[in-house]
DNA sequence: AGCACCCGTGTGATCGCTAACATCGGCCAC
DNA sequence: GTGGCCGATGTTAGCGATCACACGGGTGCT
């Protein structure tokens, strides 16, 4: 025996000699393979595979026997082997940008929850820089990781271009992305949300509505600004230039300091809840009472918004639904292929004391 | 020819006849495989593998030739094949509980960022229910997904038990878990943070410090309560029973309503920033001024805390460092094996106007 | 009766890669 | 000079699953 010492065959290792059956319990070191199950059930590996994958052409008797063997041996299909043989990994890749903020982070969690519900795994690559290169790199990271489909949380204008420039070969859905273009997009209707907020403020008869906007390289921020602008125009109200923040409470605070000194600014639509928080603080410090002197509306309905001082009227986005929709679109494309889908979810206005006299005692 | 029609061999498909070299560009449909690279570089697949994996025993000439081929063919190792052959997937599994809250969500993102930095992928399974069964299921989901190691964000007392009861066969680190026990744990020193907060409040000479605690089935909440209690005892201050919330601003609001009616409550340590926000609102509604009448300290230093009304003194946890440490511990265990490691990170107190007269204009 | 066809099952090849040898040439030490 | 070791490379055999096809037997139809 001078030839190479082959690695012992699995079946031999596990089941002992060819004459003795596999042990009844999974007492050996390695997890059971499909071959072990086949041996144990007295069928071929292919039949086990059929049972596992729910193929119809298996007799009830065989199926139950195989299932029993699977149960007994605590068999779990090896996903790596599966992915190699079939090319499918039951894994969705998610490229997430801006996860430092409430919206994108919630979207990520929403996608994960939805994917889990549909039996998919989620492999995440977050991107912390704005430049196109790192987005591209993250996408490559994931596509090489053999994901079945890709979700891109692409709130930046630049992010989306990175995907379209890459022929990924797998279905892609852009979440919170640009609705134009040839890719599938799932997003909340930002402009509608902004319109709801703006009209709500206009109804209070406090003159035109000012706007503290998000960074204008974010699509949501643009959509909100655009919706606000259109609502004002439709009402014949004056459109003052918005003050651009960067989503942080700090930037909202700074914008608030500016607007606090504008006597006409008696109604403000803020691009998100964090900036609204900052604005509230600035207004308070300048002695401008909310809602008496200034009415304020935010965006997102973050969990804390209901306990701002005063509780914040804001536009709610349903991130769970967003994630669910994104996953649904991906799975549809996975199954049926077909063209790009566009899904737009409707946000809702949540009215609280920052725009109502109400039971709010803040003076 | 009546035998089965074998699938055409890759090399044949791609490279044409044995005499013609592979095409120079990756113009074929499939991505290049290691065999393609080997063929193109005039070496064996094993040598390509060596180059890709940084094995030392490769001559410089060969290495550069292989690298050139890799570059030309845009070769990427197939991770599924790799995982199957080697048993390693370069993927970390993260089981995350409580991702609805700032702390756990930030921890998750911190781990992802650190893993990415070390060249690992992250596969996430979030758990939304408290019961042990679903934690166990999530762990199983991931271990069957052939992850190399597992991080468990286990803020609940019950969560940790679920891992220890499962022989996972891979290194495990528990993040924000119980330091006792035989598993590796990485956590922020909650008791220390609580002590810092409590001592800071005691220094203000407002009598003893009240506590709005997190849910007591969360370890962090317990640690904070314990640190608070010990600090009070050490100072000889009276220990009133803490009011337990559930981390939400709502629960903080409710607790605040209670404490607002306790004249002695002039210093409050709150278990997290969200609850502190709610408490602030309640105190404000009851006409109790912060910090004049009541001083308040939170925990987490969420990005918004600096813009609460008034800005919140709080205890900062470095979630990026937490994730980084967790990943480091996992990689160490992967490489060197060895026993459980315990890492405790120090939080820091961030003093703002909710405990200082300072420049705060809140009347 | 004859034949096509479907059902249930098995066989062989293959996915792309790595582990464990085997091999071969050169260099060093005794 | 020769044995031995090392460095560079190739060879073979898997990893654990799926896929395409083969095959035997029952059924329906002509």
Tab-separated table of C-alpha atoms in Angstrom, chain B:
chain	number	residue	atom	x	y	z
B	1	UNK	CA	-23.321	6.229	-27.437
B	2	UNK	CA	-26.169	5.188	-25.245
B	3	UNK	CA	-24.604	6.191	-21.948
B	4	UNK	CA	-25.640	9.304	-20.046
B	5	UNK	CA	-24.769	12.542	-21.713
B	6	UNK	CA	-22.345	14.108	-19.271
B	7	UNK	CA	-22.516	17.828	-18.752
B	8	UNK	CA	-19.821	19.395	-20.844
B	9	UNK	CA	-16.670	19.966	-18.868
B	10	UNK	CA	-16.029	23.524	-17.831
B	11	UNK	CA	-12.598	23.725	-19.339
B	12	UNK	CA	-13.881	22.453	-22.642
B	13	UNK	CA	-16.708	24.916	-22.693
B	14	UNK	CA	-14.638	27.859	-21.820
B	15	UNK	CA	-11.326	27.265	-23.410
B	16	UNK	CA	-12.417	25.496	-26.572
B	17	UNK	CA	-10.181	22.713	-27.811
B	18	UNK	CA	-7.210	21.634	-25.797
B	19	UNK	CA	-4.948	23.478	-28.198
B	20	UNK	CA	-6.487	26.885	-28.121
B	21	UNK	CA	-5.946	28.980	-25.024
B	22	UNK	CA	-8.766	30.394	-23.019
B	23	UNK	CA	-10.143	33.648	-24.357
B	24	UNK	CA	-8.359	36.660	-23.043
B	25	UNK	CA	-11.382	38.382	-21.648
B	26	UNK	CA	-14.075	36.950	-19.491
B	27	UNK	CA	-16.495	37.034	-22.366
B	28	UNK	CA	-18.167	33.727	-21.622
B	29	UNK	CA	-21.335	33.521	-19.593
B	30	UNK	CA	-20.006	31.861	-16.473
B	31	UNK	CA	-17.524	33.452	-14.114
B	32	UNK	CA	-14.011	32.086	-14.300
B	33	UNK	CA	-13.150	29.131	-12.135
B	34	UNK	CA	-9.867	28.180	-10.612
B	35	UNK	CA	-9.319	25.736	-13.459
B	36	UNK	CA	-9.650	28.508	-15.995
B	37	UNK	CA	-7.049	30.533	-14.204
B	38	UNK	CA	-4.760	27.532	-13.933
B	39	UNK	CA	-5.094	26.832	-17.621
B	40	UNK	CA	-4.479	30.411	-18.515
B	41	UNK	CA	-1.454	30.734	-16.274
B	42	UNK	CA	-0.062	27.357	-17.276
B	43	UNK	CA	-0.037	25.960	-13.746
B	44	UNK	CA	-2.112	23.527	-11.749
B	45	UNK	CA	-5.285	24.540	-9.962
B	46	UNK	CA	-3.597	23.794	-6.682
B	47	UNK	CA	-0.974	26.398	-7.372
B	48	UNK	CA	-3.646	28.947	-8.097
B	49	UNK	CA	-5.245	28.008	-4.833
B	50	UNK	CA	-1.938	28.549	-3.098
B	51	UNK	CA	-1.559	31.979	-4.573
B	52	UNK	CA	-5.072	32.960	-3.699
B	53	UNK	CA	-4.645	31.814	-0.134
B	54	UNK	CA	-1.254	33.372	0.344
B	55	UNK	CA	0.617	30.136	0.790
B	56	UNK	CA	4.358	30.873	1.072
B	57	UNK	CA	5.696	28.090	-1.099
B	58	UNK	CA	5.121	29.692	-4.449
B	59	UNK	CA	7.876	31.219	-6.505
B	60	UNK	CA	7.608	34.867	-7.303
B	61	UNK	CA	7.504	34.242	-11.000
B	62	UNK	CA	4.673	31.765	-10.733
B	63	UNK	CA	2.809	33.964	-8.334
B	64	UNK	CA	2.910	36.954	-10.587
B	65	UNK	CA	1.849	34.888	-13.573
B	66	UNK	CA	-1.103	33.541	-11.631
B	67	UNK	CA	-2.035	36.964	-10.357
B	68	UNK	CA	-1.989	38.273	-13.891
B	69	UNK	CA	-4.292	35.475	-14.984
B	70	UNK	CA	-6.619	36.149	-12.065
B	71	UNK	CA	-6.750	39.766	-13.000
B	72	UNK	CA	-7.300	39.096	-16.668
B	73	UNK	CA	-10.094	36.624	-16.105
B	74	UNK	CA	-11.594	38.609	-13.243
B	75	UNK	CA	-11.463	35.457	-11.194
B	76	UNK	CA	-13.212	35.326	-7.837
B	77	UNK	CA	-13.073	32.239	-5.653
B	78	UNK	CA	-16.474	30.675	-5.296
B	79	UNK	CA	-17.257	30.893	-1.611
B	80	UNK	CA	-19.641	27.969	-1.643
B	81	UNK	CA	-17.031	25.665	-3.112
B	82	UNK	CA	-14.509	26.989	-0.694
B	83	UNK	CA	-16.750	26.434	2.252
B	84	UNK	CA	-17.575	22.958	1.106
B	85	UNK	CA	-13.981	21.916	0.625
B	86	UNK	CA	-12.452	23.619	3.591
B	87	UNK	CA	-15.246	23.803	6.085
B	88	UNK	CA	-14.606	27.500	6.547
B	89	UNK	CA	-16.929	30.144	5.229
B	90	UNK	CA	-15.395	33.415	6.375
B	91	UNK	CA	-18.801	34.264	7.669
B	92	UNK	CA	-19.771	35.244	11.164
B	93	UNK	CA	-23.268	34.586	12.314
B	94	UNK	CA	-24.899	37.176	14.495
B	95	UNK	CA	-27.983	36.396	16.488
B	96	UNK	CA	-29.442	39.691	17.540
B	97	UNK	CA	-32.148	40.308	20.080
B	98	UNK	CA	-33.771	43.552	20.910
B	99	UNK	CA	-32.739	45.250	17.693
B	100	UNK	CA	-35.659	47.573	18.066
B	101	UNK	CA	-33.657	49.505	20.622
B	102	UNK	CA	-30.723	51.749	20.093
B	103	UNK	CA	-28.168	49.713	22.005
B	104	UNK	CA	-28.587	46.308	20.427
B	105	UNK	CA	-29.051	47.802	16.968
B	106	UNK	CA	-25.838	49.772	17.336
B	107	UNK	CA	-24.051	46.699	18.601
B	108	UNK	CA	-25.160	44.790	15.548
B	109	UNK	CA	-23.877	47.484	13.250
B	110	UNK	CA	-20.651	47.653	15.199
B	111	UNK	CA	-20.073	43.945	14.777
B	112	UNK	CA	-20.825	44.127	11.102
B	113	UNK	CA	-18.357	46.946	10.603
B	114	UNK	CA	-15.638	45.140	12.507
B	115	UNK	CA	-16.232	41.876	10.688
B	116	UNK	CA	-16.063	43.638	7.389
B	117	UNK	CA	-12.785	45.189	8.393
B	118	UNK	CA	-11.389	41.740	9.088
B	119	UNK	CA	-12.618	40.337	5.808
B	120	UNK	CA	-15.526	38.422	7.207
B	121	UNK	CA	-19.109	38.344	6.084
B	122	UNK	CA	-21.949	38.652	8.467
B	123	UNK	CA	-25.109	36.647	8.362
B	124	UNK	CA	-27.762	38.023	10.646
B	125	UNK	CA	-30.709	36.428	12.354
B	126	UNK	CA	-32.778	38.763	14.457
B	127	UNK	CA	-35.068	37.453	17.107
B	128	UNK	CA	-38.163	39.359	18.048
B	129	UNK	CA	-39.582	37.225	20.754
B	130	UNK	CA	-38.174	36.703	24.190
B	131	UNK	CA	-38.733	33.003	24.566
B	132	UNK	CA	-35.863	30.623	24.592
B	133	UNK	CA	-37.201	28.569	21.726
B	134	UNK	CA	-36.917	31.246	19.102
B	135	UNK	CA	-33.429	32.118	20.209
B	136	UNK	CA	-32.476	28.523	19.889
B	137	UNK	CA	-34.052	28.342	16.468
B	138	UNK	CA	-32.133	31.357	15.291
B	139	UNK	CA	-28.896	29.860	16.521
B	140	UNK	CA	-29.642	26.658	14.710
B	141	UNK	CA	-30.512	28.550	11.580
B	142	UNK	CA	-27.103	30.127	11.595
B	143	UNK	CA	-24.986	27.185	12.642
B	144	UNK	CA	-26.533	25.111	9.895
B	145	UNK	CA	-25.655	27.944	7.590
B	146	UNK	CA	-22.047	26.936	8.228
B	147	UNK	CA	-20.796	30.069	9.893
B	148	UNK	CA	-17.293	29.975	11.293
B	149	UNK	CA	-18.235	31.624	14.530
B	150	UNK	CA	-21.216	33.029	16.284
B	151	UNK	CA	-21.877	36.270	18.080
B	152	UNK	CA	-24.934	36.443	20.228
B	153	UNK	CA	-26.263	39.807	21.199
B	154	UNK	CA	-27.926	38.534	24.298
B	155	UNK	CA	-29.228	41.282	26.453
B	156	UNK	CA	-31.848	39.026	27.990
B	157	UNK	CA	-31.085	36.704	30.798
B	158	UNK	CA	-32.824	33.910	29.001
B	159	UNK	CA	-30.963	34.290	25.746
B	160	UNK	CA	-27.615	33.178	26.953
B	161	UNK	CA	-28.899	29.921	28.264
B	162	UNK	CA	-30.072	29.043	24.811
B	163	UNK	CA	-26.515	28.983	23.478
B	164	UNK	CA	-24.952	27.167	26.308
B	165	UNK	CA	-27.524	24.469	25.889
B	166	UNK	CA	-26.555	24.036	22.260
B	167	UNK	CA	-23.241	22.478	21.430
B	168	UNK	CA	-22.601	24.712	18.476
B	169	UNK	CA	-19.199	23.394	17.562
B	170	UNK	CA	-17.983	26.858	16.649
B	171	UNK	CA	-16.520	29.672	18.717
B	172	UNK	CA	-19.185	31.760	20.333
B	173	UNK	CA	-19.030	35.169	21.889
B	174	UNK	CA	-21.843	36.601	23.879
B	175	UNK	CA	-22.148	40.342	23.554
B	176	UNK	CA	-23.729	42.218	26.386
B	177	UNK	CA	-24.174	38.966	28.181
B	178	UNK	CA	-23.611	37.524	31.571
B	179	UNK	CA	-19.953	37.591	32.564
B	180	UNK	CA	-20.306	34.558	34.701
B	181	UNK	CA	-20.478	31.263	32.920
B	182	UNK	CA	-18.010	29.506	30.697
B	183	UNK	CA	-18.550	31.353	27.456
B	184	UNK	CA	-16.635	34.269	26.084
B	185	UNK	CA	-18.340	37.513	26.866
B	186	UNK	CA	-17.800	41.026	25.660
B	187	UNK	CA	-19.717	43.721	27.375
B	188	UNK	CA	-19.730	47.280	28.565
B	189	UNK	CA	-19.302	47.627	32.281
B	190	UNK	CA	-22.834	48.644	33.065
B	191	UNK	CA	-22.288	48.794	36.792
B	192	UNK	CA	-19.383	51.147	36.338
B	193	UNK	CA	-21.429	53.395	34.098
B	194	UNK	CA	-24.203	53.424	36.623
B	195	UNK	CA	-21.751	54.248	39.363
B	196	UNK	CA	-20.368	57.184	37.392
B	197	UNK	CA	-23.862	58.484	36.814
B	198	UNK	CA	-24.961	58.002	40.380
B	199	UNK	CA	-21.878	59.547	41.922
B	200	UNK	CA	-22.210	62.489	39.581
B	201	UNK	CA	-25.749	63.006	40.807
B	202	UNK	CA	-24.801	62.510	44.444
B	203	UNK	CA	-22.216	65.226	44.118
B	204	UNK	CA	-24.987	67.675	43.440
B	205	UNK	CA	-26.207	67.326	47.009
B	206	UNK	CA	-29.800	66.711	46.192
B	207	UNK	CA	-30.247	63.801	48.476
B	208	UNK	CA	-30.395	60.280	47.232
B	209	UNK	CA	-30.686	59.304	43.604
B	210	UNK	CA	-33.841	57.734	42.230
B	211	UNK	CA	-33.691	55.196	39.448
B	212	UNK	CA	-35.889	54.473	36.485
B	213	UNK	CA	-34.657	51.067	35.494
B	214	UNK	CA	-34.840	49.015	32.335
B	215	UNK	CA	-36.675	45.714	32.235
B	216	UNK	CA	-35.083	43.478	34.801
B	217	UNK	CA	-34.840	40.498	32.522
B	218	UNK	CA	-32.243	42.474	30.592
B	219	UNK	CA	-28.751	42.081	31.885
B	220	UNK	CA	-27.772	45.662	31.131
B	221	UNK	CA	-30.721	46.870	33.097
B	222	UNK	CA	-29.744	44.712	36.019
B	223	UNK	CA	-26.140	45.802	35.868
B	224	UNK	CA	-27.145	49.415	35.856
B	225	UNK	CA	-29.513	48.988	38.728
B	226	UNK	CA	-26.872	47.109	40.657
B	227	UNK	CA	-24.240	49.742	40.033
B	228	UNK	CA	-26.634	52.442	41.104
B	229	UNK	CA	-27.528	50.540	44.247
B	230	UNK	CA	-23.932	49.939	45.187
B	231	UNK	CA	-22.987	53.551	44.626
B	232	UNK	CA	-25.802	54.673	46.887
B	233	UNK	CA	-24.824	52.202	49.567
B	234	UNK	CA	-21.217	53.248	49.379
B	235	UNK	CA	-22.295	56.823	49.912
B	236	UNK	CA	-24.651	55.865	52.674
B	237	UNK	CA	-27.600	57.192	50.728
B	238	UNK	CA	-31.036	55.783	50.943
B	239	UNK	CA	-31.973	53.222	48.275
B	240	UNK	CA	-35.521	53.673	47.092
B	241	UNK	CA	-37.033	50.904	45.006
B	242	UNK	CA	-36.372	51.591	41.347
B	243	UNK	CA	-39.247	52.032	38.925
B	244	UNK	CA	-38.932	49.534	36.121
B	245	UNK	CA	-39.625	50.607	32.582
B	246	UNK	CA	-39.296	48.749	29.310
B	247	UNK	CA	-36.717	50.986	27.596
B	248	UNK	CA	-39.367	52.922	25.691
B	249	UNK	CA	-39.906	56.620	26.056
B	250	UNK	CA	-43.468	55.822	26.999
B	251	UNK	CA	-42.412	53.869	30.021
B	252	UNK	CA	-40.012	56.626	30.972
B	253	UNK	CA	-42.857	59.074	30.690
B	254	UNK	CA	-45.006	57.023	32.993
B	255	UNK	CA	-42.228	56.646	35.520
B	256	UNK	CA	-41.594	60.350	35.272
B	257	UNK	CA	-45.204	61.062	36.087
B	258	UNK	CA	-44.810	59.091	39.256
B	259	UNK	CA	-41.554	60.667	40.311
B	260	UNK	CA	-42.769	64.149	39.451
B	261	UNK	CA	-45.051	63.849	42.425
B	262	UNK	CA	-42.318	62.776	44.780
B	263	UNK	CA	-40.860	65.972	46.218
B	264	UNK	CA	-37.737	64.163	47.347
B	265	UNK	CA	-36.959	63.040	43.841
B	266	UNK	CA	-34.487	65.702	42.889
B	267	UNK	CA	-31.924	63.473	41.174
B	268	UNK	CA	-32.837	60.644	38.835
B	269	UNK	CA	-30.685	58.123	37.075
B	270	UNK	CA	-32.567	56.713	34.109
B	271	UNK	CA	-31.704	53.369	32.530
B	272	UNK	CA	-31.482	54.665	28.994
B	273	UNK	CA	-31.853	57.812	26.954
B	274	UNK	CA	-35.268	57.060	25.525
B	275	UNK	CA	-36.785	56.627	28.948
B	276	UNK	CA	-35.008	59.771	30.026
B	277	UNK	CA	-36.700	61.590	27.180
B	278	UNK	CA	-40.059	60.409	28.362
B	279	UNK	CA	-39.211	61.352	31.912
B	280	UNK	CA	-38.191	64.824	30.788
B	281	UNK	CA	-41.563	65.284	29.184
B	282	UNK	CA	-43.428	64.122	32.254
B	283	UNK	CA	-41.386	66.334	34.555
B	284	UNK	CA	-41.964	69.274	32.268
B	285	UNK	CA	-45.689	68.669	32.199
B	286	UNK	CA	-45.709	68.612	35.976
B	287	UNK	CA	-43.834	71.878	36.135
B	288	UNK	CA	-40.698	70.373	37.514
B	289	UNK	CA	-37.751	72.064	35.906
B	290	UNK	CA	-34.626	70.191	34.792
B	291	UNK	CA	-32.007	70.633	36.101
B	292	UNK	CA	-33.189	73.244	38.597
B	293	UNK	CA	-35.694	71.094	40.408
B	294	UNK	CA	-34.613	67.690	39.195
B	295	UNK	CA	-31.289	66.520	37.792
B	296	UNK	CA	-31.402	63.715	35.281
B	297	UNK	CA	-28.854	61.315	33.834
B	298	UNK	CA	-29.492	58.852	31.038
B	299	UNK	CA	-27.572	55.951	29.554
B	300	UNK	CA	-26.332	55.206	26.008
B	301	UNK	CA	-25.530	58.635	24.693
B	302	UNK	CA	-27.716	58.160	21.668
B	303	UNK	CA	-27.034	60.741	18.971
B	304	UNK	CA	-30.129	62.706	19.895
B	305	UNK	CA	-29.407	62.927	23.608
B	306	UNK	CA	-27.341	66.058	23.185
B	307	UNK	CA	-30.427	67.834	21.858
B	308	UNK	CA	-32.999	66.820	24.381
B	309	UNK	CA	-34.678	69.623	26.197
B	310	UNK	CA	-32.458	70.156	28.115
B	311	UNK	CA	-29.451	68.325	26.644
B	312	UNK	CA	-29.005	65.121	28.544
B	313	UNK	CA	-26.136	64.115	30.755
B	314	UNK	CA	-25.670	60.459	29.974
B	315	UNK	CA	-23.296	57.519	29.980
B	316	UNK	CA	-21.708	56.794	26.656
B	317	UNK	CA	-21.201	53.277	25.434
B	318	UNK	CA	-18.826	52.750	22.562
B	319	UNK	CA	-20.683	50.324	20.372
B	320	UNK	CA	-18.081	50.390	17.660
B	321	UNK	CA	-15.459	49.260	20.142
B	322	UNK	CA	-17.854	46.666	21.451
B	323	UNK	CA	-18.308	45.177	17.998
B	324	UNK	CA	-14.629	45.366	17.282
B	325	UNK	CA	-13.804	43.564	20.505
B	326	UNK	CA	-16.402	40.903	19.890
B	327	UNK	CA	-14.996	40.166	16.464
B	328	UNK	CA	-11.462	40.172	17.779
B	329	UNK	CA	-12.348	37.647	20.438
B	330	UNK	CA	-14.016	35.423	17.881
B	331	UNK	CA	-11.079	35.533	15.511
B	332	UNK	CA	-8.672	34.784	18.318
B	333	UNK	CA	-10.679	31.782	19.310
B	334	UNK	CA	-10.834	30.675	15.707
B	335	UNK	CA	-7.109	30.895	15.303
B	336	UNK	CA	-5.817	29.807	18.658
B	337	UNK	CA	-8.733	28.078	20.194
B	338	UNK	CA	-8.345	28.352	23.899
B	339	UNK	CA	-10.660	29.152	26.686
B	340	UNK	CA	-13.335	31.708	27.182
B	341	UNK	CA	-12.346	35.336	27.202
B	342	UNK	CA	-14.028	38.074	29.117
B	343	UNK	CA	-13.712	41.662	27.975
B	344	UNK	CA	-15.261	44.529	29.828
B	345	UNK	CA	-15.329	47.937	28.200
B	346	UNK	CA	-15.408	51.129	30.156
B	347	UNK	CA	-18.248	53.559	29.564
B	348	UNK	CA	-17.767	57.282	30.053
B	349	UNK	CA	-19.929	59.955	31.567
B	350	UNK	CA	-20.928	62.800	29.281
B	351	UNK	CA	-22.053	65.800	31.259
B	352	UNK	CA	-24.643	68.104	29.740
B	353	UNK	CA	-27.223	70.564	30.944
B	354	UNK	CA	-29.631	68.121	32.514
B	355	UNK	CA	-27.277	68.098	35.498
B	356	UNK	CA	-25.689	71.519	35.231
B	357	UNK	CA	-26.986	75.028	35.420
B	358	UNK	CA	-24.573	75.872	32.651
B	359	UNK	CA	-25.492	77.921	29.621
B	360	UNK	CA	-28.823	76.202	29.496
B	361	UNK	CA	-31.610	78.746	29.158
B	362	UNK	CA	-34.400	76.476	30.238
B	363	UNK	CA	-36.367	78.334	32.810
